[in-house]
Tab-separated table of C-alpha atoms in Angstrom:
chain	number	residue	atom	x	y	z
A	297	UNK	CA	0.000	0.000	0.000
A	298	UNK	CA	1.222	3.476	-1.382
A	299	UNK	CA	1.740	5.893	1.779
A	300	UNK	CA	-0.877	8.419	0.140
A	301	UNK	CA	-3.198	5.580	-0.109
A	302	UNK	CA	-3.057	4.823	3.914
A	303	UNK	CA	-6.208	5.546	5.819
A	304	UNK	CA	-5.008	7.648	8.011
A	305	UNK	CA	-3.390	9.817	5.642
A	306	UNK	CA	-6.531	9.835	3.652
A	307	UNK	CA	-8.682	11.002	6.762
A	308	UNK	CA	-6.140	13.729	7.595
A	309	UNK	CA	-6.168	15.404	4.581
A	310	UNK	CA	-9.770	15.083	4.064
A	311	UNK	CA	-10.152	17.014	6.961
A	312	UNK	CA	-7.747	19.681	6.300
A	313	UNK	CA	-5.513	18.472	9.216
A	314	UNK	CA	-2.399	18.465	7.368
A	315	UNK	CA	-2.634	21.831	5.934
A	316	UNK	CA	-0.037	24.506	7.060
A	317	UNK	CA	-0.969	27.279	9.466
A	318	UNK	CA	-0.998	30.709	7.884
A	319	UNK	CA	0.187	34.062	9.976
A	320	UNK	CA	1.045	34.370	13.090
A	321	UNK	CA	-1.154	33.096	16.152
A	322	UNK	CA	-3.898	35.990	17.730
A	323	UNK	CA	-2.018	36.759	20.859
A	324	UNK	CA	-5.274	37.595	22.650
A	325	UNK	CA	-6.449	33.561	21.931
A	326	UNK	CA	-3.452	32.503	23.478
A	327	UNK	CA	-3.407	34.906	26.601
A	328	UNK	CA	-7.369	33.800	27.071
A	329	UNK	CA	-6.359	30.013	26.479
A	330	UNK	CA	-3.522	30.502	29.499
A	331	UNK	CA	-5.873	31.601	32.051
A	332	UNK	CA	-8.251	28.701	31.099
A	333	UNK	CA	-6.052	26.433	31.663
A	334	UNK	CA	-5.522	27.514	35.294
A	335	UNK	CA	-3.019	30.740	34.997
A	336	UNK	CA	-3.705	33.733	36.918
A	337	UNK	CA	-1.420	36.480	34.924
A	338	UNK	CA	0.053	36.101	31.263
A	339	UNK	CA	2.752	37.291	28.559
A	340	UNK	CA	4.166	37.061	25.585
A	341	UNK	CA	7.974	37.802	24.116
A	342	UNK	CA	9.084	37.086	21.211
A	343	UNK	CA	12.020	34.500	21.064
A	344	UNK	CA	14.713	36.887	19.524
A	345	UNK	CA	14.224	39.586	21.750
A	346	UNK	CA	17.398	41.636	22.665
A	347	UNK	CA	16.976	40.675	26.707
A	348	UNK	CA	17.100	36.754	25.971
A	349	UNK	CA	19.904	36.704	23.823
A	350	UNK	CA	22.045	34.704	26.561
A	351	UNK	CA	18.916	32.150	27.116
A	352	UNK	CA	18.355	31.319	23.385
A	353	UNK	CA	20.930	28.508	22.658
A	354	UNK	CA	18.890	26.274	25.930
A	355	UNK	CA	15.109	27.073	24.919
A	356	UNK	CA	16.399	25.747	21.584
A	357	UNK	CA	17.808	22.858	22.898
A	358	UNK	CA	14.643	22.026	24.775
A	359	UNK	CA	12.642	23.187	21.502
A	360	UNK	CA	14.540	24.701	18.498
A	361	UNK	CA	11.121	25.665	16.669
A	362	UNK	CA	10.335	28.208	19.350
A	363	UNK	CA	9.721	31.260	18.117
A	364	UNK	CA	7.049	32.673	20.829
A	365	UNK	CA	7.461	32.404	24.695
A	366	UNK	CA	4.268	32.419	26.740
A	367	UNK	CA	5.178	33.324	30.429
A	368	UNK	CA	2.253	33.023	32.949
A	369	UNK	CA	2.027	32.968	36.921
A	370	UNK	CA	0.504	31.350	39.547
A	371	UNK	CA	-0.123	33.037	43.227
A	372	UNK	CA	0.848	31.535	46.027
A	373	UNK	CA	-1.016	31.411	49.089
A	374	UNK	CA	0.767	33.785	51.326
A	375	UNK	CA	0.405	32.682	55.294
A	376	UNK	CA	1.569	29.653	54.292
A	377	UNK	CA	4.808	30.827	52.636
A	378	UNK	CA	5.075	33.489	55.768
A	379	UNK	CA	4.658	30.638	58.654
A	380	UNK	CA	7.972	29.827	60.501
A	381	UNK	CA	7.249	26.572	60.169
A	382	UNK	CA	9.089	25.525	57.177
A	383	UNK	CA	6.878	22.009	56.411
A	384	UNK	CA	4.276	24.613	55.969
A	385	UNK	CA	6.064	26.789	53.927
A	386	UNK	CA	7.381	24.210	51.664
A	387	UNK	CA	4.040	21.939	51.007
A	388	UNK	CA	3.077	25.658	49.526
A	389	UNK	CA	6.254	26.072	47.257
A	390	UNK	CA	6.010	22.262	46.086
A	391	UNK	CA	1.982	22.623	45.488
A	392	UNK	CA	1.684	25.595	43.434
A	393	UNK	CA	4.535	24.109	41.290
A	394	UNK	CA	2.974	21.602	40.652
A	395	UNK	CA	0.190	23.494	39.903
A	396	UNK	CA	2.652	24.988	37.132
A	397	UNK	CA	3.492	21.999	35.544
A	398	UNK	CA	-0.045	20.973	35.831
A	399	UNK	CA	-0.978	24.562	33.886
A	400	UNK	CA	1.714	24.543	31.465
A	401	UNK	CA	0.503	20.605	30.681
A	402	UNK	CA	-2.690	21.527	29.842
A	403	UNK	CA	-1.742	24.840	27.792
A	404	UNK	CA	0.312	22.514	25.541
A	405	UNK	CA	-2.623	19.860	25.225
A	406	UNK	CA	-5.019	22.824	24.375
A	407	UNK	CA	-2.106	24.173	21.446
A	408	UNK	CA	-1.525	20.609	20.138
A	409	UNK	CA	-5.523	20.183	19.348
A	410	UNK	CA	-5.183	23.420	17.521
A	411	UNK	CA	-2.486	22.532	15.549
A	412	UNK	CA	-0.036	24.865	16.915
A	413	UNK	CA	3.496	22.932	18.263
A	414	UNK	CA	4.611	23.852	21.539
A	415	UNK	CA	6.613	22.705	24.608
A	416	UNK	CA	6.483	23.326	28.369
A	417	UNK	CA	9.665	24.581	30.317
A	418	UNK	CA	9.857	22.545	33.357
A	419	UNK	CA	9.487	25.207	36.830
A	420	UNK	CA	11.831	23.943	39.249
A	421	UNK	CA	12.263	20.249	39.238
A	422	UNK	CA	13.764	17.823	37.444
A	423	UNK	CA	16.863	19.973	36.193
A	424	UNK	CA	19.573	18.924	33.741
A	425	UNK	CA	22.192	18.840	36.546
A	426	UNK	CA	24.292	16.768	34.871
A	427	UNK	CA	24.614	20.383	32.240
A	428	UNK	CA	28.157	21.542	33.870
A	429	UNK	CA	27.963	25.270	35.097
A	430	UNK	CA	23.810	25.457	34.705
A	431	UNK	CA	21.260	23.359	36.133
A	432	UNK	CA	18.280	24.954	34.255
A	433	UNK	CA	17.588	25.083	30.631
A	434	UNK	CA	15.003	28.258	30.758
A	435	UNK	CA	15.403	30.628	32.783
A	436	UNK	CA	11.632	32.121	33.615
A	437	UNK	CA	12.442	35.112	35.634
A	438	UNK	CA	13.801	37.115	32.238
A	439	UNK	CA	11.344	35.633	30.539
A	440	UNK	CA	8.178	36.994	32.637
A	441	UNK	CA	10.420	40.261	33.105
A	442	UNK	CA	10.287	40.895	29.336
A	443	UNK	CA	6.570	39.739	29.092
A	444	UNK	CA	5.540	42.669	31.801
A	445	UNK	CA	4.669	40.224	34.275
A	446	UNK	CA	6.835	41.896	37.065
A	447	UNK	CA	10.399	42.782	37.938
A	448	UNK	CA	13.238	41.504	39.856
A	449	UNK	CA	13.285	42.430	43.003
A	450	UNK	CA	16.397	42.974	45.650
A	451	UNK	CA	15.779	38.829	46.406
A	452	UNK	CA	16.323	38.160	43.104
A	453	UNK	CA	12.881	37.176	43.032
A	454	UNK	CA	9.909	38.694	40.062
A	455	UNK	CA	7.952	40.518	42.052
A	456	UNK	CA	4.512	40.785	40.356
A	457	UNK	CA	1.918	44.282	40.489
A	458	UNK	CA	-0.696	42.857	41.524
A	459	UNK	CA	0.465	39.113	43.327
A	460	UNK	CA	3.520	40.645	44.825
A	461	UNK	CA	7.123	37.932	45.512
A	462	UNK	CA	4.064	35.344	46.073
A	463	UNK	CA	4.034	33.705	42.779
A	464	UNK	CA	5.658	30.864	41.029
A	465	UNK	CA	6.369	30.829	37.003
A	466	UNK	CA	6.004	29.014	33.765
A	467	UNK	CA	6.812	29.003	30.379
A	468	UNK	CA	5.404	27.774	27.454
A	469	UNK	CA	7.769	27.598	23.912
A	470	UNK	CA	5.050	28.345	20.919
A	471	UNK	CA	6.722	27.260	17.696
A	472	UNK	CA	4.922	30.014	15.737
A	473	UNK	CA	4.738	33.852	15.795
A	474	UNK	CA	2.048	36.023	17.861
A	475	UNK	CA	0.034	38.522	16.423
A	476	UNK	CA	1.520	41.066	19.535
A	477	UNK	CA	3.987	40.599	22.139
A	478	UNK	CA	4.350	42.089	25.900
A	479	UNK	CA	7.039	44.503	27.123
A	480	UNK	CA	8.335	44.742	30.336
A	481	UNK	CA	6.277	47.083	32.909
A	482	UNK	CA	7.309	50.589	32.900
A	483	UNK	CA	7.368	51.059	36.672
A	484	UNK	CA	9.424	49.445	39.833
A	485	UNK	CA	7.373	47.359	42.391
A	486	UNK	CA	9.885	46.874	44.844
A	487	UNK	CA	9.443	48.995	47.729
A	488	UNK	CA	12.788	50.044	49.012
A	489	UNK	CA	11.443	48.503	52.361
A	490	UNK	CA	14.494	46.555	52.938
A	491	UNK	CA	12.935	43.667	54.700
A	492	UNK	CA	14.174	41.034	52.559
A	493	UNK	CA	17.627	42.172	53.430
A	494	UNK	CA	16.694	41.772	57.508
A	495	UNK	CA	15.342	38.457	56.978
A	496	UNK	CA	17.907	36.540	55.140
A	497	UNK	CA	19.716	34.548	57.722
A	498	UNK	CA	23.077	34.430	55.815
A	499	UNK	CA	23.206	37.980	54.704
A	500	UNK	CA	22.837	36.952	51.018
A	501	UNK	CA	20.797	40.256	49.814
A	502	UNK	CA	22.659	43.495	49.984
A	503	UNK	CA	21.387	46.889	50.637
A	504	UNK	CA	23.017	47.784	47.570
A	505	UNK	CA	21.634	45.360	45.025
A	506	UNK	CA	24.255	42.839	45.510
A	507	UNK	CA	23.717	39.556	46.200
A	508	UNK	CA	26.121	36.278	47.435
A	509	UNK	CA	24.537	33.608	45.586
A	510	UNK	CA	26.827	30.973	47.289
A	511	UNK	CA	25.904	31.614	50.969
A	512	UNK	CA	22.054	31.338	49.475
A	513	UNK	CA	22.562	27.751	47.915
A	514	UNK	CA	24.895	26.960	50.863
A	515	UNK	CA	22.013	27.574	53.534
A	516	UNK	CA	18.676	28.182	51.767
A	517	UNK	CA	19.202	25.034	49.357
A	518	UNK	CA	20.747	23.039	51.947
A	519	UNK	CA	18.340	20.155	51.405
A	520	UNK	CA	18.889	19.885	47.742
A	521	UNK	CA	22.034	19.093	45.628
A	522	UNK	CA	24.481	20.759	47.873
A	523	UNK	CA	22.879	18.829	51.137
A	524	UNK	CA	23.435	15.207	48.925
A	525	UNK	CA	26.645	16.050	47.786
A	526	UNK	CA	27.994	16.645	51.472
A	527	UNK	CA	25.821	13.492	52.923
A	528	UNK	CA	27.705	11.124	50.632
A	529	UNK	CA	30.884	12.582	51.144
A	530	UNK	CA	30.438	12.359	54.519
A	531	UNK	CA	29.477	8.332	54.361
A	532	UNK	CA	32.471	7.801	52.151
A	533	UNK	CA	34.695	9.588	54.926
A	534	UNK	CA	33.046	8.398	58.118
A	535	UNK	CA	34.751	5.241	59.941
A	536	UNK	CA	32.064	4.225	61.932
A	537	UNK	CA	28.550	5.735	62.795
A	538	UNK	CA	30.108	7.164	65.856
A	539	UNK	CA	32.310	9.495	63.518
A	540	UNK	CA	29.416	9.658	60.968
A	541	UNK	CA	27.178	11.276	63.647
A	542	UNK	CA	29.725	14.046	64.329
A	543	UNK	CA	28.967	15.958	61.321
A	544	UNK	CA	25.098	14.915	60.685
A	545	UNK	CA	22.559	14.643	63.653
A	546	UNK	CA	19.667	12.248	63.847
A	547	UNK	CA	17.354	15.159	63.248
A	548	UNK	CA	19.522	16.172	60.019
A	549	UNK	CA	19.658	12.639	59.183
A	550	UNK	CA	15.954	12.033	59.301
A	551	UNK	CA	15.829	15.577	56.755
A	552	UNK	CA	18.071	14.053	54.285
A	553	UNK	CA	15.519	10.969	54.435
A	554	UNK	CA	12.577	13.371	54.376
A	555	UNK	CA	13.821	15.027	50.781
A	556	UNK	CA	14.794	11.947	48.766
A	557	UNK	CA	11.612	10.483	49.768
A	558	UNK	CA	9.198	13.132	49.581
A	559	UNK	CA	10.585	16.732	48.107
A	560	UNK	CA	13.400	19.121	49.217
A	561	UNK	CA	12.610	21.715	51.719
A	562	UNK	CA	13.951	24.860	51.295
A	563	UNK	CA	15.477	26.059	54.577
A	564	UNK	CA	14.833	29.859	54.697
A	565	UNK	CA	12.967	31.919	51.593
A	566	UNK	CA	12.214	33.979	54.006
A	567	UNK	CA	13.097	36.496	51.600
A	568	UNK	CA	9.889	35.912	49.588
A	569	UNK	CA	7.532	35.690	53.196
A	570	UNK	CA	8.433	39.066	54.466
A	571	UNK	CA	8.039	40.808	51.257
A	572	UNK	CA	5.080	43.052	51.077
A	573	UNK	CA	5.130	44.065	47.462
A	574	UNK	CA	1.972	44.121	45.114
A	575	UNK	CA	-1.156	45.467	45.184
A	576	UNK	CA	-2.850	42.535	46.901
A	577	UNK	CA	-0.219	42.016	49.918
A	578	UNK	CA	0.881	45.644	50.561
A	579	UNK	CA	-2.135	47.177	52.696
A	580	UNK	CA	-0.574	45.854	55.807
A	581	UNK	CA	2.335	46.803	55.714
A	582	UNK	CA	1.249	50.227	54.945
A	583	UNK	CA	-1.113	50.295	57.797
A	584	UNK	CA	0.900	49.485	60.327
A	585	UNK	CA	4.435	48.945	59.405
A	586	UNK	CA	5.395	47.963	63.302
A	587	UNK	CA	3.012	45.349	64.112
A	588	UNK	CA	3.554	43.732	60.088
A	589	UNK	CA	7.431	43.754	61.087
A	590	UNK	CA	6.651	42.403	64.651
A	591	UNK	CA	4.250	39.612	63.255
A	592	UNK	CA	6.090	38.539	59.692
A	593	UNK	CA	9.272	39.721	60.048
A	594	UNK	CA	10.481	38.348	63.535
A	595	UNK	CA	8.910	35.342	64.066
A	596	UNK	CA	11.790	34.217	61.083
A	597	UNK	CA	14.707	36.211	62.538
A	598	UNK	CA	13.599	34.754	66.108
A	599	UNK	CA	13.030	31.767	65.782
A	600	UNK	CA	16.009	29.345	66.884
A	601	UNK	CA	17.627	26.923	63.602
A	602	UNK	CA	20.710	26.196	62.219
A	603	UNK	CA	22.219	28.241	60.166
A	604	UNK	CA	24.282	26.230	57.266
A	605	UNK	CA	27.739	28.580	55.972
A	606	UNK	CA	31.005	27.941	54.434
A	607	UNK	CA	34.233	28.406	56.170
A	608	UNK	CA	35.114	32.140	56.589
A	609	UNK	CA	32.794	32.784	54.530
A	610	UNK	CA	30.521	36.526	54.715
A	611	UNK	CA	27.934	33.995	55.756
A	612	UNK	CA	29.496	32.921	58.714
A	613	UNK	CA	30.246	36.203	60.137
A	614	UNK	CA	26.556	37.642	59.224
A	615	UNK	CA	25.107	34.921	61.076
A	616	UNK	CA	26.949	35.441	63.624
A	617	UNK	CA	26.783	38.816	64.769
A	618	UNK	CA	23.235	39.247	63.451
A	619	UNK	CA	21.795	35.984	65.133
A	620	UNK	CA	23.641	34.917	68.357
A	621	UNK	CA	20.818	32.497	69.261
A	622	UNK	CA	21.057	31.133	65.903
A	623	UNK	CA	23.386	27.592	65.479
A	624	UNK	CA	25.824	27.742	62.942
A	625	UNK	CA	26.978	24.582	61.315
A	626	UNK	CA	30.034	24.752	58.740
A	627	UNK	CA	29.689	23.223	55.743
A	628	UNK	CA	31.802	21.894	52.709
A	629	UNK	CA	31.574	23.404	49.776
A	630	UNK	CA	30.112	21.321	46.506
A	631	UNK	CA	30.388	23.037	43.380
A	632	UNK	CA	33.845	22.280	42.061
A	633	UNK	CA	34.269	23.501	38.912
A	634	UNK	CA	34.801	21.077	36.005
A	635	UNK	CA	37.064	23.426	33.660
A	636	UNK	CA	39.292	26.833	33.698
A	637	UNK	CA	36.183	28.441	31.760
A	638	UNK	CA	33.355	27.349	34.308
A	639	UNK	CA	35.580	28.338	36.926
A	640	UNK	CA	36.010	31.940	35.686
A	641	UNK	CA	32.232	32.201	35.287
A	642	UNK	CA	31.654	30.354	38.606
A	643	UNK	CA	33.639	33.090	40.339
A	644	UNK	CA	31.394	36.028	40.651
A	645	UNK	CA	28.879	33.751	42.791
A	646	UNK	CA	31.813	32.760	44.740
A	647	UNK	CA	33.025	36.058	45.774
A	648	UNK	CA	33.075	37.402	48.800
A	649	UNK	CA	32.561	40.977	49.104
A	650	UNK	CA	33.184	41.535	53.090
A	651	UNK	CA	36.548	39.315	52.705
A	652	UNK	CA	37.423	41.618	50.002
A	653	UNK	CA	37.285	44.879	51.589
A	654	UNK	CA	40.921	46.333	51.738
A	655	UNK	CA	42.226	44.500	48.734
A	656	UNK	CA	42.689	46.607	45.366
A	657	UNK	CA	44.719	44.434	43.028
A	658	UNK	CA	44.723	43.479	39.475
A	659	UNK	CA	45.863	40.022	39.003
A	660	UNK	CA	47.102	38.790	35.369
A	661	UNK	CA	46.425	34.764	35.959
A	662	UNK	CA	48.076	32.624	32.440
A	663	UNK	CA	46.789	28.951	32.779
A	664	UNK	CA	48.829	25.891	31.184
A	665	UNK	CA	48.177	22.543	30.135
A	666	UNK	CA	44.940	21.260	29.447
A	667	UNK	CA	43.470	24.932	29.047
A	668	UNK	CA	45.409	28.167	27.780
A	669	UNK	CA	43.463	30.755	28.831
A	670	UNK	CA	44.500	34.203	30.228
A	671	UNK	CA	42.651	36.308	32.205
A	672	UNK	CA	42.731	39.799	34.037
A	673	UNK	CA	40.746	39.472	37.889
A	674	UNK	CA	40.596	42.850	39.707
A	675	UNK	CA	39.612	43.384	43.398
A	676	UNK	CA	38.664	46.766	44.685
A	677	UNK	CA	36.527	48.682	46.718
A	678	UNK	CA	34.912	45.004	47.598
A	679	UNK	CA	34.024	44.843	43.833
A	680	UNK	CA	34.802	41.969	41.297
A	681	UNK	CA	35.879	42.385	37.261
A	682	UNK	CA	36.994	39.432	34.976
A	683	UNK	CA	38.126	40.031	31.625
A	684	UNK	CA	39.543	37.571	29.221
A	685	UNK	CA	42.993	37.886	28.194
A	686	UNK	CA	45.536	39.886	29.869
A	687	UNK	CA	44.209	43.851	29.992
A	688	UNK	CA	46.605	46.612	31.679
A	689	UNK	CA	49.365	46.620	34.183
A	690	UNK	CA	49.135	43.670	36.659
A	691	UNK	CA	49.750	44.104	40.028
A	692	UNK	CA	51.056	40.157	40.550
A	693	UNK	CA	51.088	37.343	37.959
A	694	UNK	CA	50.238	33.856	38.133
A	695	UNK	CA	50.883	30.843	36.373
A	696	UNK	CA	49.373	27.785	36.789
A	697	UNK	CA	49.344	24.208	35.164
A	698	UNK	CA	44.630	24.263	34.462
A	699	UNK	CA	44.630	20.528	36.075
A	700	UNK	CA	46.332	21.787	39.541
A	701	UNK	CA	44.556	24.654	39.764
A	702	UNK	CA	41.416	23.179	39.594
A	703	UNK	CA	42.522	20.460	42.093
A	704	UNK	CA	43.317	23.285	44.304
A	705	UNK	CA	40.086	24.968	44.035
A	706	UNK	CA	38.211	21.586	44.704
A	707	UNK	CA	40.153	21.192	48.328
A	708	UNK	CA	41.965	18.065	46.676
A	709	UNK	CA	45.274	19.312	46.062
A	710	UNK	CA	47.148	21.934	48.512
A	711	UNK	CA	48.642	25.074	46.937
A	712	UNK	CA	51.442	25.129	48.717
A	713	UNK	CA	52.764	21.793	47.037
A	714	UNK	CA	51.668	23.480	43.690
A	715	UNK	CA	53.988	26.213	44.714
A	716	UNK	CA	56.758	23.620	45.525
A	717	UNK	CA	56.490	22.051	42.607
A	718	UNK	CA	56.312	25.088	40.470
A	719	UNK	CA	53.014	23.928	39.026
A	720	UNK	CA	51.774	27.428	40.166
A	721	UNK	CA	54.171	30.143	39.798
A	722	UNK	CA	53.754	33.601	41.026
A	723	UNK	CA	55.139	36.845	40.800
A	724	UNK	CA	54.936	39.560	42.234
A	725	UNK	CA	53.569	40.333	46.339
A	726	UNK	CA	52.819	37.137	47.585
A	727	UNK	CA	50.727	39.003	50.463
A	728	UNK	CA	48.501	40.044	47.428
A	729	UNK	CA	47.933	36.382	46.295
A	730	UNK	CA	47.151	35.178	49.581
A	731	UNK	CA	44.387	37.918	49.884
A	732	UNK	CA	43.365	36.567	46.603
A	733	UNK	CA	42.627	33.089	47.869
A	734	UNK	CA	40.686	34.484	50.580
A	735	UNK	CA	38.359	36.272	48.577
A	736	UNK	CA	36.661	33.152	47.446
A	737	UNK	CA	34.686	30.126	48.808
């Protein structure tokens, strides 16, 4: 039997099935369609717009037709997200994205019956985290940015007009053009209130705008990758249970247990709870500022937990001076870089701006072996600037063989046997290198 002859090629074409789409798709159809399907706020950007440029190459490796992006939200419940008890908290985060997925599962279904080819970024989890230097293929906070569903805020959270920091996103790739696209809203939620900054338990959000993403995966995403990573380690290492329970607890134990078999918690947030952003959460704190920082605000900062950090890290000394009755637990670090490249790029979340104050240095570093790559790192006024090749005059210059330099980084190789062995070479102030090191966690 000829393929045209088949019968369901037949009934296809009979119906008009197989016939090409022509012009783009009514943006207003597909906005409507989105908050059928269980959305609660919507946009659209089109793929090639100037913002996304660094996003493109992984929304086409999850779907190289896209050419649309729909970007919709769904609230959270906010007591939940604002109780101290973190169960609470998380059942809420977990839920709604699931509710997401759910959303952005049905949007597809609903384009497919049209005809129209599309794909759903996955919010949150599963990740690609076997993708070295990024865990995520999409990222959806641009993406609703540029489709005027909100803007960052100092938590590095969208904060949305109407919804406030309490909502989760989606994305949904549209392998055809809209008939109109969304731009980004032409006003700034955030309130300058500063309470995200008073919250955070490792000091992670800065006044300033800055933030220390590695003290926030250190603590906040304790129970995730980073918590697993340091569990096995420390079964590897441990000679007995006796020596296993001196760096894990039965209550941290009975965690770990609690997130492989049910989902990770997250161990603060409370970035997002204390917010009071958006039209819909911002009456009280406008009310009565006082009693909404007495009843949101310090039940987090009071309440007694441990406080994960890395050695000497900003973290560490926050936590400490901002909350005594707070336990701090060190922690080993678990991102180790996997090349000279990722490790450049790896380096501004690894900084450490309150270590840093004091140094101003430009550093020319050469790397051998394995990877030639140059690079110019400059420390000043607590501020961090990496520029391929060698730019300027260098203050000190170091050489290193890529291999032992990474093996350094990663804690598995000491530097002053590099030094030794002239596998890192360095001249100039060797005060100014050691400063270096100590810039970093």
């Amino acid at each position: 039997m000829k393929m045209d002859n088949h019968p369901t090629v037949v009934k296809v074409r009979a119906n008009g099935a197989a016939q090409k789409r022509s012009g783009p798709i009514d943006a207003t159809f597909l906005k409507d369609l989105a908050l059928e399907c269980g959305a609660d706020d919507v946009g659209l950007v089109e793929v090639n717009r100037p913002a996304l440029e660094m996003d493109r190459p992984y929304i086409g490796k999850v779907f190289e037709p896209a050419k649309s992006l729909l970007s919709f939200v769904i609230r959270m419940n906010r007591e939940p997200v604002r109780s101290p008890a973190r169960s609470v908290a998380n059942q809420e985060f977990h839920a709604v994205y699931d509710d997401v997925n759910d959303t952005a599962r049905r949007i597809v279904r609903a384009l497919e019956a049209q005809g129209i080819p599309a794909c759903n970024a996955v919010a949150a989890f599963p990740m690609e985290v076997q993708l070295p230097g990024r865990g995520w293929m999409v990222s959806h906070k641009p993406v609703a940015v540029e489709a005027g569903l909100g803007m960052i805020g100092l938590h590095r959270n969208v904060i949305h007009p109407k919804f406030g920091s309490f909502v989760l996103l989606g994305t949904i790739l549209i392998g055809e053009e809209a008939t109109a696209y969304d731009k980004p809203i032409d006003y700034n939620p955030c309130l300058g209130c500063n309470l995200c900054v008073a919250a955070c338990p490792v000091g992670a959000i800065k006044t300033d705008g800055g933030f220390d993403f590695m003290s926030c995966f250190t603590h906040n995403y304790r129970e995730f990758l980073g918590n697993f990573g340091d569990w096995v380690h420390t079964l590897a290492d441990a000679k007995s249970a006796k020596d296993y329970r001196k760096r894990f607890t039965d209550g941290e134990t009975a965690s770990i247990w609690q997130s492989l078999s049910f989902k990770p918690g997250y161990k603060a947030a409370y970035c997002l709870a204390v917010c009071p952003a958006g039209e819909d959460a911002i009456n009280p704190f406008l009310e009565d500022k006082k009693s909404y920082v007495k009843q949101v605000l310090r039940p987090l900062t009071e309440q007694e937990e441990t406080v994960y950090v890395l050695p000497h890290s900003d973290a560490e000394k926050h936590a400490g001076q901002r909350f005594p009755h707070k336990e701090i637990k060190r922690v080993r670090p678990q991102i180790r870089p996997q090349s000279v490249d990722m490790l450049l790029r790896m380096m501004p979340l690894s900084f450490q701006r309150g270590r840093a104050k004091g140094v101003d240095a430009r550093y020319h570093w050469t790397f051998t072996g394995d990877e030639k790559i140059q690079a110019t790192i400059e420390i000043k006024d607590s501020q961090l600037t990496i520029e391929r090749d060698h730019v300027g005059e260098a203050d000190i210059t170091v050489t290193a063989d890529s291999a032992t330099w990474l093996k350094v980084v990663s804690r598995e190789y000491n530097v002053l046997a590099a030094l030794a062995l002239r596998k890192v070479r360095v001249k100039g102030d060797m005060t100014l290198f050691r400063a270096f090191g100590k810039c970093f966690v």
